[in-house]
Short mmCIF file of C-alpha atoms and ligand atoms in Angstrom, two decimals:
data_model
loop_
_atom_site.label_atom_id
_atom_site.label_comp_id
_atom_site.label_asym_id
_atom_site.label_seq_id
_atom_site.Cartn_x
_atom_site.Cartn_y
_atom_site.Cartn_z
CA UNK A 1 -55.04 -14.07 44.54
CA UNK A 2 -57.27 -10.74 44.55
CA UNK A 3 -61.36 -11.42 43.97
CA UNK A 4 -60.52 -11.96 39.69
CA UNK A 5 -63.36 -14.47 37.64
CA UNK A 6 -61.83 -16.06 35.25
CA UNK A 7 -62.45 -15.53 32.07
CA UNK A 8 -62.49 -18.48 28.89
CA UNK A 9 -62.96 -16.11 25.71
CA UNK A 10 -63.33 -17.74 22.59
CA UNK A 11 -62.23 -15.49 19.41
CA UNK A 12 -64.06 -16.66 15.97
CA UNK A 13 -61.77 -14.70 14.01
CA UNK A 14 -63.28 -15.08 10.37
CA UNK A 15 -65.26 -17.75 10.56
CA UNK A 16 -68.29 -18.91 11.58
CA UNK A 17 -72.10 -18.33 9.60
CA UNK A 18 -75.72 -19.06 10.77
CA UNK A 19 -75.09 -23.10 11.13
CA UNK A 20 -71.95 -21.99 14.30
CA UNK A 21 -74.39 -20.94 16.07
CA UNK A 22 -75.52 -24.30 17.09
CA UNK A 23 -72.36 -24.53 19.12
CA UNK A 24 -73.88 -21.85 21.48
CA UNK A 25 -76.64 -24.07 22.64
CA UNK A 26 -74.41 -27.15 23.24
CA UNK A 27 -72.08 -25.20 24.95
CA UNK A 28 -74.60 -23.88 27.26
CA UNK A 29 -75.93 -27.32 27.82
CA UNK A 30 -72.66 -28.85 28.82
CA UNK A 31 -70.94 -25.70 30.32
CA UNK A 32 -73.58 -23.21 31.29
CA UNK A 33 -73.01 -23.88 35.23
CA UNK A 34 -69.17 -22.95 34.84
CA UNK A 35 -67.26 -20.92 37.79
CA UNK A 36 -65.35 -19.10 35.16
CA UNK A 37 -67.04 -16.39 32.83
CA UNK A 38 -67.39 -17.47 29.36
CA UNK A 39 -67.63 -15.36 26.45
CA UNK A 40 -67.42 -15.76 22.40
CA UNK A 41 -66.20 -13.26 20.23
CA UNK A 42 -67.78 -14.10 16.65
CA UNK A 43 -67.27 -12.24 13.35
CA UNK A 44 -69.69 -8.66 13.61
CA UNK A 45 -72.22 -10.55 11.33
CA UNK A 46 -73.15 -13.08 14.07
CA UNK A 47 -73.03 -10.82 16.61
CA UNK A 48 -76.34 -10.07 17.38
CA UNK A 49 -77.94 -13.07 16.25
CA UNK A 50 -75.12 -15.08 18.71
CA UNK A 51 -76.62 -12.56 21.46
CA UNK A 52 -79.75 -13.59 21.15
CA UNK A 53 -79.06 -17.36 20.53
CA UNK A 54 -77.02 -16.67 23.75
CA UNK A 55 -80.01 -15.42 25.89
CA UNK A 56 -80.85 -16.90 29.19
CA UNK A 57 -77.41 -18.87 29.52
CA UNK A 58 -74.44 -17.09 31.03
CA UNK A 59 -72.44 -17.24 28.08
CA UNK A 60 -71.35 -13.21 26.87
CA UNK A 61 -71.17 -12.17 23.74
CA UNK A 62 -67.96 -9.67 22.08
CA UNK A 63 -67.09 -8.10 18.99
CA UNK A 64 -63.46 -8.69 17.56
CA UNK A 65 -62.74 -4.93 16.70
CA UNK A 66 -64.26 -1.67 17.22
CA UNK A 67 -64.01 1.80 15.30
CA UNK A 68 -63.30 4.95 17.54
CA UNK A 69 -65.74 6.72 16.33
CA UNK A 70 -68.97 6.23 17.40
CA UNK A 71 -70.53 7.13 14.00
CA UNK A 72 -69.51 8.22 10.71
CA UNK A 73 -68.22 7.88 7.25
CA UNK A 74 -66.28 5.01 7.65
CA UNK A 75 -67.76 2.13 5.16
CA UNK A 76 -67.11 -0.99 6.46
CA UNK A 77 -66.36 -0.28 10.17
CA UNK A 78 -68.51 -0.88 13.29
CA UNK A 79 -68.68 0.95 15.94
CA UNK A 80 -68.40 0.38 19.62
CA UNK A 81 -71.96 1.34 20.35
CA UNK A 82 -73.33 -0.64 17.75
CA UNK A 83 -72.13 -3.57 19.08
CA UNK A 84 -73.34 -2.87 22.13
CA UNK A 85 -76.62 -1.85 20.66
CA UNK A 86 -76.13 -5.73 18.99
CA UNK A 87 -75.59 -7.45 22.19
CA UNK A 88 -72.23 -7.47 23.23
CA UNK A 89 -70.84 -6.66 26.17
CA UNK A 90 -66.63 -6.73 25.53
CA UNK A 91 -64.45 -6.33 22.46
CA UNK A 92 -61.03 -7.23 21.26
CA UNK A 93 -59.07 -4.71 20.72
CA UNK A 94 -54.98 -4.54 19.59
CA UNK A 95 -55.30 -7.82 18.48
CA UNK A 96 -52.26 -8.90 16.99
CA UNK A 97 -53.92 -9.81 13.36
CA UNK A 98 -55.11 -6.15 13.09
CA UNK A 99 -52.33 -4.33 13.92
CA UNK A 100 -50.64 -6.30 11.52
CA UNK A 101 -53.10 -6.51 8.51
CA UNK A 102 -54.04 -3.00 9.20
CA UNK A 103 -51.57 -1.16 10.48
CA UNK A 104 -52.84 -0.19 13.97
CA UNK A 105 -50.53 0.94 16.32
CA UNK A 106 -51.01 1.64 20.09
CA UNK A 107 -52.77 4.88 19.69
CA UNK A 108 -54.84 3.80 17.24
CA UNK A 109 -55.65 0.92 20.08
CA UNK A 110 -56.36 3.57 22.87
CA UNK A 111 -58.33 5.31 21.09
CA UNK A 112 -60.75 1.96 20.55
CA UNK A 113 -60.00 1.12 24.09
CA UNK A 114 -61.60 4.75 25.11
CA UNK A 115 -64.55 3.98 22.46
CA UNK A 116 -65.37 0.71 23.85
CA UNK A 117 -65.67 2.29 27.34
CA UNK A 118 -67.78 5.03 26.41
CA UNK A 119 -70.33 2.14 24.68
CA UNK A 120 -70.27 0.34 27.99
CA UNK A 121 -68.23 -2.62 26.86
CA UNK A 122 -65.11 -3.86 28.65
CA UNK A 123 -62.11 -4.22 26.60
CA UNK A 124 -59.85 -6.98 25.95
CA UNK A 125 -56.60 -5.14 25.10
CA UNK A 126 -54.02 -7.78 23.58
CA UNK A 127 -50.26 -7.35 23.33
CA UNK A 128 -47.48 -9.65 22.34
CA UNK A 129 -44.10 -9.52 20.83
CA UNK A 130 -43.23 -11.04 18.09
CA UNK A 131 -40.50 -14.18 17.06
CA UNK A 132 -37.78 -11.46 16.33
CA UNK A 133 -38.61 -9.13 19.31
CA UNK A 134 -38.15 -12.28 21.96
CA UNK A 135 -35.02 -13.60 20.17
CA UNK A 136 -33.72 -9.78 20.85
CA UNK A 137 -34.42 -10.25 24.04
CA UNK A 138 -36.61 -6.81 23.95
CA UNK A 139 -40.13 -9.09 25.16
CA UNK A 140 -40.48 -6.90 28.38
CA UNK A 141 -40.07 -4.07 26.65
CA UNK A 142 -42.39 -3.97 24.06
CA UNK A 143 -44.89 -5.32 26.22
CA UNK A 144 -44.17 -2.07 28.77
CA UNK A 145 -44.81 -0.21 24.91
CA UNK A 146 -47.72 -1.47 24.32
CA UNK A 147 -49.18 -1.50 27.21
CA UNK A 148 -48.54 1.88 28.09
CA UNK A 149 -49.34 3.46 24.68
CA UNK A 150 -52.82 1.42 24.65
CA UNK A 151 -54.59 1.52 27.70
CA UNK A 152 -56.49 5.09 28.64
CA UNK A 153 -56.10 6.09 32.06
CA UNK A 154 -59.43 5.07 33.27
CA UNK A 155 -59.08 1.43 33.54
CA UNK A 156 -60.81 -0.81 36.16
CA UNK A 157 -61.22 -3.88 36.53
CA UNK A 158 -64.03 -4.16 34.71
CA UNK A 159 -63.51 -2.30 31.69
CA UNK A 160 -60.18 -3.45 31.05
CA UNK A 161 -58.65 -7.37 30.49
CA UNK A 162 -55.48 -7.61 29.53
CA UNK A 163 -54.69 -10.28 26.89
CA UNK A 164 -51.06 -11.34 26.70
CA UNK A 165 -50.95 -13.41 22.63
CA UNK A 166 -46.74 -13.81 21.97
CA UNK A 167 -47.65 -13.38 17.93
CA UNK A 168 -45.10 -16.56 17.65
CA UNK A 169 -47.67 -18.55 19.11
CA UNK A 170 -50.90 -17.67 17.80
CA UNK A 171 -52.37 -20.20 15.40
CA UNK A 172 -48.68 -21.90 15.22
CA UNK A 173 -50.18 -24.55 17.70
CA UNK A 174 -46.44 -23.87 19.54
CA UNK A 175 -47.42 -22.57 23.02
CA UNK A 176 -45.45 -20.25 25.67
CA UNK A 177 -43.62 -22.20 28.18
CA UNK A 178 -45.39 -21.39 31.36
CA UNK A 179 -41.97 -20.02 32.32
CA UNK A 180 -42.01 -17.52 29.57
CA UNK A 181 -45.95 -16.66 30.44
CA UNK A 182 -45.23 -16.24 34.23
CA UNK A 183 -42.03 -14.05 33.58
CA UNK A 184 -44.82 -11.87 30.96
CA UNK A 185 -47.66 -11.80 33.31
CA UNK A 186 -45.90 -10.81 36.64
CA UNK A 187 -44.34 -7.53 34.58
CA UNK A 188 -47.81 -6.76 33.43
CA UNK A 189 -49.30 -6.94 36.93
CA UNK A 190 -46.49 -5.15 38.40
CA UNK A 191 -46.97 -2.47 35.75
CA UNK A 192 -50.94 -1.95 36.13
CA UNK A 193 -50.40 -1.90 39.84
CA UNK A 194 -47.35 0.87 39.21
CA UNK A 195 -49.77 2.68 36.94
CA UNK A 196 -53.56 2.64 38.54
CA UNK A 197 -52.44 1.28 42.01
CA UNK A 198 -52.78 -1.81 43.58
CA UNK A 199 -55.93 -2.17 44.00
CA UNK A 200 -56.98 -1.31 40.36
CA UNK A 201 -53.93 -3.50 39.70
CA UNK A 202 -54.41 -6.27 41.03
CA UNK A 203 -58.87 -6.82 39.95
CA UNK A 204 -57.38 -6.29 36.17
CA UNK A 205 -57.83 -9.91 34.79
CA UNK A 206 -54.99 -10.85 32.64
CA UNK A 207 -55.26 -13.61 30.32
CA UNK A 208 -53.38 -15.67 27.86
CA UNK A 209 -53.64 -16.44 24.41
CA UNK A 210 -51.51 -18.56 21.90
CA UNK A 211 -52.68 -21.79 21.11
CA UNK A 212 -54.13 -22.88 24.14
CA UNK A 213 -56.35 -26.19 23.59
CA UNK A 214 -57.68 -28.74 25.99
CA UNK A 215 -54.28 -30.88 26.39
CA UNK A 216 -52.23 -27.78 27.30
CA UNK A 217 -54.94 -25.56 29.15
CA UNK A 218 -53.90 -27.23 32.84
CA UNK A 219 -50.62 -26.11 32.39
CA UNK A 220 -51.49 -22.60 31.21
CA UNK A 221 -53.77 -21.95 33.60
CA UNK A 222 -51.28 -23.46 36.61
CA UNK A 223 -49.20 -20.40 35.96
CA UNK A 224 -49.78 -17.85 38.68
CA UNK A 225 -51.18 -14.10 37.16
CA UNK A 226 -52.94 -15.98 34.43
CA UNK A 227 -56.77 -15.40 34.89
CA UNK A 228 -57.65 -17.60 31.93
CA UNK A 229 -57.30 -17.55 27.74
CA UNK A 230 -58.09 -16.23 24.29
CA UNK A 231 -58.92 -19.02 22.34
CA UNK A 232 -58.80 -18.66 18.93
CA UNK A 233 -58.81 -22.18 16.98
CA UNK A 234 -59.84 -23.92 19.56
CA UNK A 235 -63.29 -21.98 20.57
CA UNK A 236 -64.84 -22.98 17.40
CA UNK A 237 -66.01 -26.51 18.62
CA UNK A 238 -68.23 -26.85 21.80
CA UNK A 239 -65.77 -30.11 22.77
CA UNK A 240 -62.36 -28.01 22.72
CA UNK A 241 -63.59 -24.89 24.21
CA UNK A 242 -65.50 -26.86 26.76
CA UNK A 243 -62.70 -28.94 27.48
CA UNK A 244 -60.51 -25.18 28.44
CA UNK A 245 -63.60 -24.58 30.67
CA UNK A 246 -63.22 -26.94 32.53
CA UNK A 247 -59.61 -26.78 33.25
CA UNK A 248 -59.94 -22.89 33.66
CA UNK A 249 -62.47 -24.05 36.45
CA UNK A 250 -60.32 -26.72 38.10
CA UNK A 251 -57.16 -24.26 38.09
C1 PEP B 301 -56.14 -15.67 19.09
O1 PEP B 301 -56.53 -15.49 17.96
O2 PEP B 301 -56.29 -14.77 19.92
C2 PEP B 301 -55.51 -16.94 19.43
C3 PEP B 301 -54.95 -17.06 20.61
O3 PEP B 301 -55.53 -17.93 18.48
P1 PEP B 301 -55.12 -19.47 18.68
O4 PEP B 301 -55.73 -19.95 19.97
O5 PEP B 301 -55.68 -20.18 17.48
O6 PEP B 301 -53.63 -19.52 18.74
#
């Protein structure tokens, strides 16, 4: 396998005030020496105060969504730079939740990707077909969509993790077979090494996301092209996220 970290992200979704924060400390405590990189992706309110709770351990900080814009009339958004400015060094972008509850679409996607990269922070680009899409049989295709339409050209492999979330799975607590994840990751290496050559290719980290909790993570993380997970439920308790650690770390 090329030189990739791996990479346990935990996404808060919409949840999580002042008292969550706790969970940063214990998780440093009983996971702060991990091989892999771990990083929590809390709602934009506990962003900066996460960050700084966060200080002096090695665990990274993320926002959930960006704006393209850097700044503007556009009440209610953040932007890229701002939560950079907050603390963060990556954000979720194309996450399957927003470009279903609002709308966003791959170029909408790019064009947070691009904004994240001029802020400095790496993006975690997420694609994933959806119940009706595999049953079609069109998986590898809309994956080749999406990822196409929503990475820029400028990716590295350290702006740019690819997330792969089947929507089926997210939140259902039903998790890919690591059949179905292998067949999905190999494509999307092939097509980042097809698309910014191999060696850009192959330092992309891509990770998976779908349920993933500590009874499953071995298996996940057995699969080969999977460079570790995007935790949603499970990255809101220091136990269950530690408990992916540390399987990430064994794989
Ligand atoms: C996610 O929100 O990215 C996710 C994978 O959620 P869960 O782990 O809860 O399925």
């Amino acid at each position: 396998m090329a030189d990739r970290r791996k990479l346990a992200a935990g996404n808060w979704k919409m949840n999580g005030v002042a008292e969550h924060l706790a969970m940063v400390g214990a998780l440093a405590d009983s996971h702060g020496q991990a091989r892999s990189e771990v990083l929590i992706c809390p709602p934009a309110t506990l962003v900066h105060r996460l960050a700084e709770a966060a200080q002096g351990t090695a665990i990274a900080v993320g926002g959930q969504d960006c704006h393209w814009e850097e700044t503007g009339a556009h009440t209610g958004d953040t932007s890229a730079a701002m939560l950079a400015d907050a603390g963060a060094s990556y954000v979720i972008v194309g996450h399957s939740e927003r470009r279903a509850d609002h709308a966003e679409g791959d170029e909408t996607v790019r064009a947070k990707t691009r904004a994240a990269w001029d802020a400095g922070l790496a993006a975690i680009v997420c694609v994933g077909e959806t119940l009706a899409e595999r049953k079609a049989s069109n998986t590898i295709d809309i994956i080749g969509g999406q990822l196409a339409g929503s990475i820029p050209d400028q990716a590295t492999g350290l702006n740019l993790v690819v997330a792969y979330e089947p929507v089926w799975a997210i939140g259902t607590g039903e998790v890919a077979t690591p059949d179905q994840i292998g067949e999905v990751h190999d494509e999307i290496r092939r097509r980042l090494e097809k698309r910014f050559g191999p060696g850009v290719g192959r330092s992309v980290r891509i990770v998976y996301g779908g349920s993933v909790k500590p009874a499953n993570a071995a298996e996940v993380f057995a699969v080969e092209n999977v460079d570790g997970a995007l935790v949603g439920g499970a990255s809101l308790k220091a136990e269950d996220f530690g408990g992916i650690i540390e399987a990430l770390d064994a794989s």
